[in-house]
mmCIF file of C-alpha atoms in Angstrom:
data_model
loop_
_atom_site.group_PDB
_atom_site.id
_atom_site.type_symbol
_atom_site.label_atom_id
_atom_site.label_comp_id
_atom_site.label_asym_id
_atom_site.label_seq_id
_atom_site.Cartn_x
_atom_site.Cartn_y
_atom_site.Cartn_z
ATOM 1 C CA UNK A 130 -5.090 -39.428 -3.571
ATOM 2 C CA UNK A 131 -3.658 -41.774 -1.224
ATOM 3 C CA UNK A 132 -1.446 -43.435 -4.389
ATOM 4 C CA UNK A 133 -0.180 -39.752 -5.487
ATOM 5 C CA UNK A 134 3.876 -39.978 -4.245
ATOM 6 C CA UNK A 135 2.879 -36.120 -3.338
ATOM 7 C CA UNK A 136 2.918 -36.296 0.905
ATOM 8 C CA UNK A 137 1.669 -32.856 2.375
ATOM 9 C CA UNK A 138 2.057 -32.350 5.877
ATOM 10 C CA UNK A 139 0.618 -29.196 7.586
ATOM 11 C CA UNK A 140 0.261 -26.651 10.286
ATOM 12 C CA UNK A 141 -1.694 -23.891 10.707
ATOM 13 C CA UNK A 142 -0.209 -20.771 12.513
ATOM 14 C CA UNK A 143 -1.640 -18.424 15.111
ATOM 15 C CA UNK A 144 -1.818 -16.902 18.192
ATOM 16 C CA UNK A 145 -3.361 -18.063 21.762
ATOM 17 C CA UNK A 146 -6.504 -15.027 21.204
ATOM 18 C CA UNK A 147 -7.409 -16.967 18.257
ATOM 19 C CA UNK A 148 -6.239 -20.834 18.944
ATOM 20 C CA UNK A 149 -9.646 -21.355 18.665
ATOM 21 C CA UNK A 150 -10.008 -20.273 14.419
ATOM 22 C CA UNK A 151 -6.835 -22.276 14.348
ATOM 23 C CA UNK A 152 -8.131 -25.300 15.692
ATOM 24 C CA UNK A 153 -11.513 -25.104 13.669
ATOM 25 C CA UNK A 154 -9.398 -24.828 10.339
ATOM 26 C CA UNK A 155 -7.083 -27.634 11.064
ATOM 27 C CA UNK A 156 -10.494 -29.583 11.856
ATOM 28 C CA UNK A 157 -11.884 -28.768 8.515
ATOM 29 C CA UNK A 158 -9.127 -31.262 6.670
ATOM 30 C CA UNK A 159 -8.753 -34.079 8.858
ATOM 31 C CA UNK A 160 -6.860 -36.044 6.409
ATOM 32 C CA UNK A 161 -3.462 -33.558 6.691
ATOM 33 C CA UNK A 162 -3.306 -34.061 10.495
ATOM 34 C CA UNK A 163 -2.356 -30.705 10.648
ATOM 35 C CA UNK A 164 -0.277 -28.897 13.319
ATOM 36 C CA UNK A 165 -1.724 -26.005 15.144
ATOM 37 C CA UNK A 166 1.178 -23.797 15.853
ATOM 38 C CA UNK A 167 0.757 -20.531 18.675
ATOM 39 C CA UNK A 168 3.310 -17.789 18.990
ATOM 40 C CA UNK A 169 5.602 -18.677 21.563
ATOM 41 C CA UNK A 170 6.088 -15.619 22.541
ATOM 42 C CA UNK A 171 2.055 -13.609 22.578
ATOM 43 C CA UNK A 172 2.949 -10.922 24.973
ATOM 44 C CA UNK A 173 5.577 -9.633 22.943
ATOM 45 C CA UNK A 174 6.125 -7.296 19.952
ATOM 46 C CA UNK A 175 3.386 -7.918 17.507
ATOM 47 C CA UNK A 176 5.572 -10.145 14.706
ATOM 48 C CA UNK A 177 4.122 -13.265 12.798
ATOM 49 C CA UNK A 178 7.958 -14.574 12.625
ATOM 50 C CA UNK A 179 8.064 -16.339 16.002
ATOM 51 C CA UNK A 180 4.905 -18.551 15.014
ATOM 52 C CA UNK A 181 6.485 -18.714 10.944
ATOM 53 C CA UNK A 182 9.513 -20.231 12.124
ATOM 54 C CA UNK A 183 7.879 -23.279 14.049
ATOM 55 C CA UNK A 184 5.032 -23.876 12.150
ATOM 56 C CA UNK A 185 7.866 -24.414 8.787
ATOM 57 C CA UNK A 186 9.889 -26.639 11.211
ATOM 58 C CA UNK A 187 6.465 -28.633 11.492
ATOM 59 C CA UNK A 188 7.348 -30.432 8.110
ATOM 60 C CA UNK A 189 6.260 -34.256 8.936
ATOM 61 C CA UNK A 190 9.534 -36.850 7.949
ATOM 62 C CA UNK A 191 7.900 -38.311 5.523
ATOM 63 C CA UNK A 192 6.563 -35.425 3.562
ATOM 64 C CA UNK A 193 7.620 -34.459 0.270
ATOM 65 C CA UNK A 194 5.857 -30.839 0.873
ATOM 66 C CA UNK A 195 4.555 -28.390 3.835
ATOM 67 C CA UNK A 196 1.597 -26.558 4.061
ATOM 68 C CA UNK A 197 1.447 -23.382 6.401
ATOM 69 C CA UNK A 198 -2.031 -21.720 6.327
ATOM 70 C CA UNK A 199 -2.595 -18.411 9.026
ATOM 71 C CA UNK A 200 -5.715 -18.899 11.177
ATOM 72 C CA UNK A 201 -7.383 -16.630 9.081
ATOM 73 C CA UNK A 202 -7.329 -18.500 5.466
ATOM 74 C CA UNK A 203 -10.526 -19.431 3.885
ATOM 75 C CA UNK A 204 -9.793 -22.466 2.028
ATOM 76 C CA UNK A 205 -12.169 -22.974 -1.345
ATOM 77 C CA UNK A 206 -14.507 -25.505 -2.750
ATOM 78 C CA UNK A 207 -12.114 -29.112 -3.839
ATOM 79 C CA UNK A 208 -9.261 -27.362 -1.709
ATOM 80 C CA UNK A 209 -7.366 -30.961 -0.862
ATOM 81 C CA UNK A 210 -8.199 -32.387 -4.816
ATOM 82 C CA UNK A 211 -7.281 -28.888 -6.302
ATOM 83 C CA UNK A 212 -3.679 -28.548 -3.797
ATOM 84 C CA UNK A 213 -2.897 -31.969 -4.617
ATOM 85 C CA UNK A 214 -3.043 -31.708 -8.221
ATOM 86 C CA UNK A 215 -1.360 -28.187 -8.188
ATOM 87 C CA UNK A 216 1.907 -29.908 -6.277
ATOM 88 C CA UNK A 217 2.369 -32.378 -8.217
ATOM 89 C CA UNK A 218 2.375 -30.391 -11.606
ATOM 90 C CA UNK A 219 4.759 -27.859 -9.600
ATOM 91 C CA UNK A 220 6.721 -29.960 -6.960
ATOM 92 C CA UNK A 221 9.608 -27.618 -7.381
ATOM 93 C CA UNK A 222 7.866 -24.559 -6.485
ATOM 94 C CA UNK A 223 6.664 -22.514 -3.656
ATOM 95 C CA UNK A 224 2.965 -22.490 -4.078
ATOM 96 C CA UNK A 225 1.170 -19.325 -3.167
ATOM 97 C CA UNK A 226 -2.402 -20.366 -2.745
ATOM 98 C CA UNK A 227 -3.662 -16.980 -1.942
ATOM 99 C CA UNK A 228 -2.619 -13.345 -3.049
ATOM 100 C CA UNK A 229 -5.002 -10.282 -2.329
ATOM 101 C CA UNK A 230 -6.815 -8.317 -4.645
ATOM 102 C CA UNK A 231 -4.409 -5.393 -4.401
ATOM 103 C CA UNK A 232 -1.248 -6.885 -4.396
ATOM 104 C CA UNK A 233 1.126 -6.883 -7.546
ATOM 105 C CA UNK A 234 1.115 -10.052 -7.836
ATOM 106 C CA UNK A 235 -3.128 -10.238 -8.618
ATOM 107 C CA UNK A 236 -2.039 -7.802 -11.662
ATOM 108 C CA UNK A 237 0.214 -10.523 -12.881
ATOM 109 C CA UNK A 238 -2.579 -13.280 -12.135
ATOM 110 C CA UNK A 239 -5.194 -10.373 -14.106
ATOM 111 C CA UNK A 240 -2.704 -10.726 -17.485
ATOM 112 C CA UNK A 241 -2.517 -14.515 -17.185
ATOM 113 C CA UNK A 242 -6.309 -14.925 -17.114
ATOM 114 C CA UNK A 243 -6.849 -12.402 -19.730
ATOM 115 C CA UNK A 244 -4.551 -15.095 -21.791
ATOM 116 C CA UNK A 245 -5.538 -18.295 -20.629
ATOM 117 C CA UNK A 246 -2.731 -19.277 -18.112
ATOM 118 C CA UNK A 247 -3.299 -21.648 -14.697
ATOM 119 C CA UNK A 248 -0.460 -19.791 -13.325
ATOM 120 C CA UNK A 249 1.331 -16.253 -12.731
ATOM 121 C CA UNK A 250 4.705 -15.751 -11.103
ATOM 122 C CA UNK A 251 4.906 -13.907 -7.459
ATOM 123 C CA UNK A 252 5.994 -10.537 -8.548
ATOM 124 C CA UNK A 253 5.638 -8.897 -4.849
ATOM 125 C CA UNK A 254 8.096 -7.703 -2.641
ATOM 126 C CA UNK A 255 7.198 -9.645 -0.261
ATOM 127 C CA UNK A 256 5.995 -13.340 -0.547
ATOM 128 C CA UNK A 257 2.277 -13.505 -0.066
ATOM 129 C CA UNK A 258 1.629 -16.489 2.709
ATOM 130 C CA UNK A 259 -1.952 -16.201 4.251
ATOM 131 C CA UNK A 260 -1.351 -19.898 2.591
ATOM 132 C CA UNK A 261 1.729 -21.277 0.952
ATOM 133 C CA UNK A 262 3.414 -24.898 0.167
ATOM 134 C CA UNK A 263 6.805 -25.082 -0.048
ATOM 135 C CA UNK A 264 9.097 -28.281 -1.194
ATOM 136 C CA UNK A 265 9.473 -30.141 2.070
ATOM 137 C CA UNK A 266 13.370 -29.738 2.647
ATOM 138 C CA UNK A 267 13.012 -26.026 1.269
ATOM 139 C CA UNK A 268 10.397 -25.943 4.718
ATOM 140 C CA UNK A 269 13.235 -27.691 6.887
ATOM 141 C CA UNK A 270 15.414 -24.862 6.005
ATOM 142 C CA UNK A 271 13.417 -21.806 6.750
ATOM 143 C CA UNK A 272 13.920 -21.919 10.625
ATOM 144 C CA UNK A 273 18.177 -22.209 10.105
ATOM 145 C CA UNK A 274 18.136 -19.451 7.622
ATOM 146 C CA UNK A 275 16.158 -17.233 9.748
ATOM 147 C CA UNK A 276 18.692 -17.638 12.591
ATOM 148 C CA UNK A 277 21.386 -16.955 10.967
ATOM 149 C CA UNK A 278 20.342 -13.973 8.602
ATOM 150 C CA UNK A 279 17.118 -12.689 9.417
ATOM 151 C CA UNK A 280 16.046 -9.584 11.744
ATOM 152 C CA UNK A 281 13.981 -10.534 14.738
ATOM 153 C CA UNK A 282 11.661 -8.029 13.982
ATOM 154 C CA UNK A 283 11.665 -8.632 10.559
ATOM 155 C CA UNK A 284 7.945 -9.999 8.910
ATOM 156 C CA UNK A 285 7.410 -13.385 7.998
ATOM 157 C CA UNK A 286 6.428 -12.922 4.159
ATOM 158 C CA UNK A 287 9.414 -10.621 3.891
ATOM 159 C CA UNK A 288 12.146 -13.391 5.650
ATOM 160 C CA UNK A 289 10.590 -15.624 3.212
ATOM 161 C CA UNK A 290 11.457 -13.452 0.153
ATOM 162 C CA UNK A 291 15.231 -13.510 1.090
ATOM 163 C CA UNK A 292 15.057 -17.320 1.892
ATOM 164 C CA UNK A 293 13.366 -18.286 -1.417
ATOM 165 C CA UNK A 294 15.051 -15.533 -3.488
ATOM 166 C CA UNK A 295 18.865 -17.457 -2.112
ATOM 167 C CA UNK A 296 17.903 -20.510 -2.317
ATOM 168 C CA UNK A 297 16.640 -20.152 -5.840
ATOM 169 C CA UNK A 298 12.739 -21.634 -5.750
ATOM 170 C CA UNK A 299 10.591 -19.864 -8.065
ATOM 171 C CA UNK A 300 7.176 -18.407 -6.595
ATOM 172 C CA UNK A 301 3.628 -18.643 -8.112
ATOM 173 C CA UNK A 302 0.037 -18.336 -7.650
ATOM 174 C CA UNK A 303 -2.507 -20.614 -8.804
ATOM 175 C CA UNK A 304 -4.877 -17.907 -11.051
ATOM 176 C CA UNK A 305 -8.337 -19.732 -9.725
ATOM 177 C CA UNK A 306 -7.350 -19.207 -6.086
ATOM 178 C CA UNK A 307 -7.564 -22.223 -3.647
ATOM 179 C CA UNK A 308 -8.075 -19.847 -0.547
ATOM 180 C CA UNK A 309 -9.482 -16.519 0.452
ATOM 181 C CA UNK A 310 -8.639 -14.442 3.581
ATOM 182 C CA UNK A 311 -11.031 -13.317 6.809
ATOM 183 C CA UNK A 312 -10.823 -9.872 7.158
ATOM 184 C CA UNK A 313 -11.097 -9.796 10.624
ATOM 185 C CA UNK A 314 -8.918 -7.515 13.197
ATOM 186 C CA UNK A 315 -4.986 -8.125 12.390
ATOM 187 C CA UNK A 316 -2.919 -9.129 15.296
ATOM 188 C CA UNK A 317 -0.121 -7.450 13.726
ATOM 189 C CA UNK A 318 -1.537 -4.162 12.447
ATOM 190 C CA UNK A 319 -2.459 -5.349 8.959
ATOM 191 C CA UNK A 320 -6.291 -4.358 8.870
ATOM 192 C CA UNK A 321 -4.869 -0.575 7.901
ATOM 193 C CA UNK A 322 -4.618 -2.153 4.817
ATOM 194 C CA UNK A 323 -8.547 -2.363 4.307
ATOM 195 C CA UNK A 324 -10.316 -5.886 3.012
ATOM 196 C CA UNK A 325 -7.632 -8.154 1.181
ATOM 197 C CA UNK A 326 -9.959 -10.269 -0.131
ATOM 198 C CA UNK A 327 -8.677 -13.241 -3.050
ATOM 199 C CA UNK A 328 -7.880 -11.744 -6.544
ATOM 200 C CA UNK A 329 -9.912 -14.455 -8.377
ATOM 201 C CA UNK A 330 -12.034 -16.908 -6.515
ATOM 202 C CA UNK A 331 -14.041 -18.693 -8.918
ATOM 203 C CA UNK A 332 -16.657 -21.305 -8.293
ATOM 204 C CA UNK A 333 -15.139 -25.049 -8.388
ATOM 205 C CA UNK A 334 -16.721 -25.513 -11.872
ATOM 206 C CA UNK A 335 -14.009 -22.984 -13.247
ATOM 207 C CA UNK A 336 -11.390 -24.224 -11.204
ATOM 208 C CA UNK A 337 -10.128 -27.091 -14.130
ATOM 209 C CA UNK A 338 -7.703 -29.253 -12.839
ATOM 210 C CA UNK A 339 -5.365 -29.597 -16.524
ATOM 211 C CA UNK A 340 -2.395 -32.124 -16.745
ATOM 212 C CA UNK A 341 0.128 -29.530 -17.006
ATOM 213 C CA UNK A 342 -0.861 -26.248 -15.790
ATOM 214 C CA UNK A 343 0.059 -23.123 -18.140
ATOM 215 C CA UNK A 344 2.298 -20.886 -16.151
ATOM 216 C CA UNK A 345 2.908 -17.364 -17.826
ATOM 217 C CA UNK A 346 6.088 -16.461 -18.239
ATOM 218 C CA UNK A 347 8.250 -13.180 -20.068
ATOM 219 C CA UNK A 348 6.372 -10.513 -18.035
ATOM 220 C CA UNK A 349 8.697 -7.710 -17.376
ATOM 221 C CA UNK A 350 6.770 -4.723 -16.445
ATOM 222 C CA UNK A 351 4.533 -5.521 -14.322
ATOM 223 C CA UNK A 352 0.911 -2.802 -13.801
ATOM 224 C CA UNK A 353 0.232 -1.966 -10.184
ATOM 225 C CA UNK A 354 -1.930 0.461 -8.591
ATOM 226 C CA UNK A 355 -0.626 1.722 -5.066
ATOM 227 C CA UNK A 356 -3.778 1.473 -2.809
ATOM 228 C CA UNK A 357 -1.937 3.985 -0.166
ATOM 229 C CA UNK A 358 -1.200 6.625 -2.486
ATOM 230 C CA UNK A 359 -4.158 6.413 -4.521
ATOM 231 C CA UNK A 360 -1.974 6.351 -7.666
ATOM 232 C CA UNK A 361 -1.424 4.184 -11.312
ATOM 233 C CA UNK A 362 2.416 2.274 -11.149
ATOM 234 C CA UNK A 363 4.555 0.743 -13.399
ATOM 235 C CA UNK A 364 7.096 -2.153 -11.886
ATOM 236 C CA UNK A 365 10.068 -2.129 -14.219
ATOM 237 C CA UNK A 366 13.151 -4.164 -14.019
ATOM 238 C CA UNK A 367 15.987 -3.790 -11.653
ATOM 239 C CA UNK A 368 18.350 -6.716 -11.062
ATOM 240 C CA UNK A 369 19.626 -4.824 -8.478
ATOM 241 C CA UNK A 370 16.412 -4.973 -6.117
ATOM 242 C CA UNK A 371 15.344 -7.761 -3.840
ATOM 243 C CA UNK A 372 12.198 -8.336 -6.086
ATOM 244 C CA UNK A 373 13.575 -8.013 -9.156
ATOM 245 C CA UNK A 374 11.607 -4.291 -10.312
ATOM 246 C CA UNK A 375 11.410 -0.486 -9.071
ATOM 247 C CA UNK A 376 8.376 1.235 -8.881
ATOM 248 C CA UNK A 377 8.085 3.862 -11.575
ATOM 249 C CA UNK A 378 5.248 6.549 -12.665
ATOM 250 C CA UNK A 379 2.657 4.303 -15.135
ATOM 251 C CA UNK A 380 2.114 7.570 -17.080
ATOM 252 C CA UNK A 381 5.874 7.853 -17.641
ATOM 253 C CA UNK A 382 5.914 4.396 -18.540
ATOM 254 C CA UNK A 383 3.427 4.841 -21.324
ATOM 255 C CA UNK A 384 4.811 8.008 -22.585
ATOM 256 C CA UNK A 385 7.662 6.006 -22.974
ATOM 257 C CA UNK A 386 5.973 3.562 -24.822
ATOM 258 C CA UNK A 387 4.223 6.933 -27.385
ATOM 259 C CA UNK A 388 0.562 7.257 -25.055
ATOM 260 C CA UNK A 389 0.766 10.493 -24.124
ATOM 261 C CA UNK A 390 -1.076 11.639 -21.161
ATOM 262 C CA UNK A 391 -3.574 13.243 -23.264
ATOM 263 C CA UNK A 392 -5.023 10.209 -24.750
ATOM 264 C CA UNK A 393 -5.436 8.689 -21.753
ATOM 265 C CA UNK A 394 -7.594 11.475 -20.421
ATOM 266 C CA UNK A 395 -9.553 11.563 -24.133
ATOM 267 C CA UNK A 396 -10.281 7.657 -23.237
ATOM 268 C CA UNK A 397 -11.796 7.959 -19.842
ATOM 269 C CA UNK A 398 -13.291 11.240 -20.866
ATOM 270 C CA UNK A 399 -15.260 9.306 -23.542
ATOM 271 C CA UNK A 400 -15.757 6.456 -20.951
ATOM 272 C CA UNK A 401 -17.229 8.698 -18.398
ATOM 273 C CA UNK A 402 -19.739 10.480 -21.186
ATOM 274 C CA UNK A 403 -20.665 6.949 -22.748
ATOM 275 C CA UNK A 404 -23.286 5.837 -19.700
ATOM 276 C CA UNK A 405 -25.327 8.011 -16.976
ATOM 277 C CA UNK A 406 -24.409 5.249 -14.887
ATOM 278 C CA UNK A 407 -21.079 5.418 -15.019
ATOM 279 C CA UNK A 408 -21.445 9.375 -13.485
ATOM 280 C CA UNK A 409 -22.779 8.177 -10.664
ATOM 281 C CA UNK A 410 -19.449 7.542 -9.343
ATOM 282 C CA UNK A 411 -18.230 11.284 -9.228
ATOM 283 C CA UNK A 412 -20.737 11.062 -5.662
ATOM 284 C CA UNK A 413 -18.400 8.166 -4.530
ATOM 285 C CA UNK A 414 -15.030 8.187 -6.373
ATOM 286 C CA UNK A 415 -12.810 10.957 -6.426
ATOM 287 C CA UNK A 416 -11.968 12.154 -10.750
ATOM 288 C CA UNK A 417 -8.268 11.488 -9.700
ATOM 289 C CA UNK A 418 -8.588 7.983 -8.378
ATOM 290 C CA UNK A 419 -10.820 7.249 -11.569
ATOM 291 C CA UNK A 420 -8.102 8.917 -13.417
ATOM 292 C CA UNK A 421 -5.570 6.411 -11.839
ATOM 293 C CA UNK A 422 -7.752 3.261 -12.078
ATOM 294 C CA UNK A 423 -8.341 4.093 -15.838
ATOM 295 C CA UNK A 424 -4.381 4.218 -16.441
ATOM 296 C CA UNK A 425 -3.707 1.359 -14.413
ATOM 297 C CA UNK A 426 -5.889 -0.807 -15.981
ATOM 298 C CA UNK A 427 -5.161 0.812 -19.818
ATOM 299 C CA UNK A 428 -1.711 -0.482 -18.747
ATOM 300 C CA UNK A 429 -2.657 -3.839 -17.921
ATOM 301 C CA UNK A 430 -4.238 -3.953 -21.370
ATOM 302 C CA UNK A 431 -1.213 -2.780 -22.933
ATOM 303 C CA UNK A 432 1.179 -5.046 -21.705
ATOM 304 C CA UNK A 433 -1.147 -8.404 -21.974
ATOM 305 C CA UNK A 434 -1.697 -7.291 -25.692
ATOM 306 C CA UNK A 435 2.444 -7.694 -25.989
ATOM 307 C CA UNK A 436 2.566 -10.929 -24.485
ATOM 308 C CA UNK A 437 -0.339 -12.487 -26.756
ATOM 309 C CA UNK A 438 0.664 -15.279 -29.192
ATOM 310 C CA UNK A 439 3.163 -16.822 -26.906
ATOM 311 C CA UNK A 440 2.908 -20.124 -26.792
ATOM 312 C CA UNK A 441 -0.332 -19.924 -28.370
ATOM 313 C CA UNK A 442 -2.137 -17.609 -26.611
ATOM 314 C CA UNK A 443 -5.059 -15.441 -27.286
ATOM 315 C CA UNK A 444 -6.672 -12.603 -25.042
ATOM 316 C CA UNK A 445 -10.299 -12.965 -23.785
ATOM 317 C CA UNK A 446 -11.474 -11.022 -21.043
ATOM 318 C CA UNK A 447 -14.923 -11.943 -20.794
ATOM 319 C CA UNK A 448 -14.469 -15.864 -19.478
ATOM 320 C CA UNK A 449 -15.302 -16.475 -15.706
ATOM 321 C CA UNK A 450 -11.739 -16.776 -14.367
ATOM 322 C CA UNK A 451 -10.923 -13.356 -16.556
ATOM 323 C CA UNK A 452 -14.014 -11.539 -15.384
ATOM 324 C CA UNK A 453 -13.282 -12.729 -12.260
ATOM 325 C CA UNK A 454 -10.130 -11.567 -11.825
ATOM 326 C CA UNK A 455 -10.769 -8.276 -13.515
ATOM 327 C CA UNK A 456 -13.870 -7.041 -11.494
ATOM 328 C CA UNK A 457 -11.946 -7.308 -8.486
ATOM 329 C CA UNK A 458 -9.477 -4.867 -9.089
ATOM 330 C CA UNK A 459 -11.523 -2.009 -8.674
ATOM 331 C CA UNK A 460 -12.467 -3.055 -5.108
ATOM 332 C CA UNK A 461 -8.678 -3.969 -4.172
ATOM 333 C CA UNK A 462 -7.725 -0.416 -5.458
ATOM 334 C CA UNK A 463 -10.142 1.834 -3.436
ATOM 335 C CA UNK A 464 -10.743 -0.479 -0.420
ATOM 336 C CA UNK A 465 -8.912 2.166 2.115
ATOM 337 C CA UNK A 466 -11.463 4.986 0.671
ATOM 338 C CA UNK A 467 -14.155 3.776 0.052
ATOM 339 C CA UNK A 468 -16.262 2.738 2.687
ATOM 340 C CA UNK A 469 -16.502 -1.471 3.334
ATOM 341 C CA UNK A 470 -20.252 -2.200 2.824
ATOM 342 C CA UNK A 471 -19.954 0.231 -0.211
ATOM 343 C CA UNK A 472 -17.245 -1.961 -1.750
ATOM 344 C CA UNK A 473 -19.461 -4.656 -3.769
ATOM 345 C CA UNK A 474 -21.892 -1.775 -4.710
ATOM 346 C CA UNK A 475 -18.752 0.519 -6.289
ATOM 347 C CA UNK A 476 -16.748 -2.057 -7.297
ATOM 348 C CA UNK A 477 -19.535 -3.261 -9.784
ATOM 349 C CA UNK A 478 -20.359 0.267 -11.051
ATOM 350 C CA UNK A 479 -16.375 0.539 -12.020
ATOM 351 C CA UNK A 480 -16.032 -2.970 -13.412
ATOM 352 C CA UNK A 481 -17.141 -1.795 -16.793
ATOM 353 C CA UNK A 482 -14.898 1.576 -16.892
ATOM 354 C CA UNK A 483 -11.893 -0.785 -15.748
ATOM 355 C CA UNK A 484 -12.767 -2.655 -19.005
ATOM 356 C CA UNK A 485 -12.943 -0.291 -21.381
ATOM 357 C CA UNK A 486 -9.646 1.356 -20.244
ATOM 358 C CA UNK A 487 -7.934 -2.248 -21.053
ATOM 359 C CA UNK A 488 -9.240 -2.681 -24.095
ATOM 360 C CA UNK A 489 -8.165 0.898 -24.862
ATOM 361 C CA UNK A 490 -4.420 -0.525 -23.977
ATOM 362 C CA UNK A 491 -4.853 -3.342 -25.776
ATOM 363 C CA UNK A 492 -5.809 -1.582 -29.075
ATOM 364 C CA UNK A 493 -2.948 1.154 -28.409
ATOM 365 C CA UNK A 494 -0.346 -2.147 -27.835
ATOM 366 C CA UNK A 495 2.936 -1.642 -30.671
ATOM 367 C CA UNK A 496 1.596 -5.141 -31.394
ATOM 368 C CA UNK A 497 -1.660 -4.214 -32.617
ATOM 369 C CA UNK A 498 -0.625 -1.096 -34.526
#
């Protein structure tokens, strides 16, 4: 490692309540020297910004890259061998080493397991950064930008959308995760959201280190199930958004495509009927937010079916990093209503209904007609 011309520097950013986790963290990896970085401001307004913009000014001189991890990342098995090797296949990029299991971006990670990839492009609109390595003079540049163009109030994985989006450095996410997150109380109001536990966080054995990580590429529309609303999305295209994609209905989307709505209640209809087991969940699961789940995940089927054979690939949903990724989407969808310690429990019981509704997609793909 020490011969790699890769030179991370870090810091880890908090707040003085919880200087403590930071410390511990930046303990754990004594080789980075990292910086522990408080909010210089922790009587004000709630806003991660303030500590973002000094703990991305931390970049050490020498450093080719900078790592900023929040004082509530869970860093994996190998993290320093598997972040090593990951910059220096990718020294261009911004490196998000963590996205949640609800986020749009773990639906993009979902199709590039389900084919084999290392990597999946950020597709959120927002930049996920519970841990994130950027190039080191992208880092230096973070704290100008924000001065001159960013909102005070404005959060810090938003600010860094605009800063990466202008200057042009593409965004991705390992697909075996390097970190998960502590779902302890948010200082800034985030634990609303429910758990946000790591979309696929395999053991090290799975983690493969390959000389040149896949990275998938041509996804368009992009599957996403809106934990708030309880509802089945579709992220299509619009160069005229931040992000890159609107938000549109996943039922119009696939009777667009020729699914009408009908066959996707005939699938989960035959789902449901198929095992006494899988009834069980009418006592925990509301028939709309199965409903949802089924067409969310029949579209994530459909549109990894259209991408296979490029460059090769094949789908497989039943390796570890695949099965991984796939069981945890029930559990990112219905973590705001479904009780915590009930999560694992009803998250298993639906892994199995979220896998027959994307093989239903995949068999209904133009591509397999």
């Amino acid at each position: 490692m020490n011969d790699s011309p890769i030179r991370i520097s870090a810091a880890v950013m908090s707040h003085p309540r919880r200087s403590s986790a930071a410390r511990a963290l930046a303990a754990r990896f004594p080789e980075l020297d990292i910086s522990v970085v408080l909010d210089p401001e922790p009587d004000g307004p709630p806003n991660a910004l303030r500590a973002a913009r000094l703990a991305w000014a931390a970049v050490s001189p020498d450093a080719t890259h900078h790592l900023v991890l929040q004082d509530d990342a869970l860093p994996a098995e190998r993290f320093l061998e598997r972040l090593h090797h990951l910059v220096a296949a990718r020294p261009e990029a911004a490196l998000s080493l963590f996205t949640e299991w609800g986020s749009r971006s773990s639906y993009a990670l979902r199709i590039a397991a389900m084919l084999g990839h290392d990597l999946a492009p950020v597709v959120d609109d927002y930049v996920p950064c519970v841990a994130l390595v950027l190039p080191a003079e992208v880092a230096r540049g973070f704290d100008e930008y924000v001065q001159a163009k960013i909102e005070a109030e404005q959060p810090d994985d938003l600010a860094l959308l605009h800063y990466l989006t202008d200057q042009g450095t593409p965004t991705l996410v390992p697909v075996a995760q390097l970190v998960d997150h502590d779902n302890g109380p948010s200082l800034v109001g985030n634990s609303v959201h429910g758990p946000r536990r790591a979309a696929c966080l395999v053991p090290p054995q799975h983690a493969p280190l390959p000389l040149a990580p896949s990275l998938l590429t041509g996804l368009e529309t992009v599957p996403y199930y809106d934990f708030w609303g309880q509802y089945s999305d579709a992220c299509v295209p619009d160069p005229s958004s931040l992000d890159g994609r609107v938000r549109s209905s996943a039922r119009v989307y696939l009777a667009e495509r020729g699914v009408p709505q009908e066959e996707l209640y005939s699938g989960l209809r035959a789902a449901l009927g198929g095992s006494p087991g899988r009834a069980l969940l009418g006592d925990t699961v509301s028939e709309v937010v199965l409903t949802e789940i089924w067409i969310v995940s029949f579209l994530l089927g459909f549109i990894a079916a259209e991408l296979e054979g490029r460059g090769g690939t094949t789908l497989d949903l039943t390796g570890p990093v695949a099965a991984t990724a796939l069981a945890t989407l029930a559990p990112g969808a219905i973590r705001r209503v479904v009780p915590t310690h009930r999560l694992p429990a009803v998250g298993a019981l639906m892994t199995s209904l979220v896998l027959d509704a994307v093989r239903d997609g995949i068999g209904r793909a133009p591509s397999r007609g």
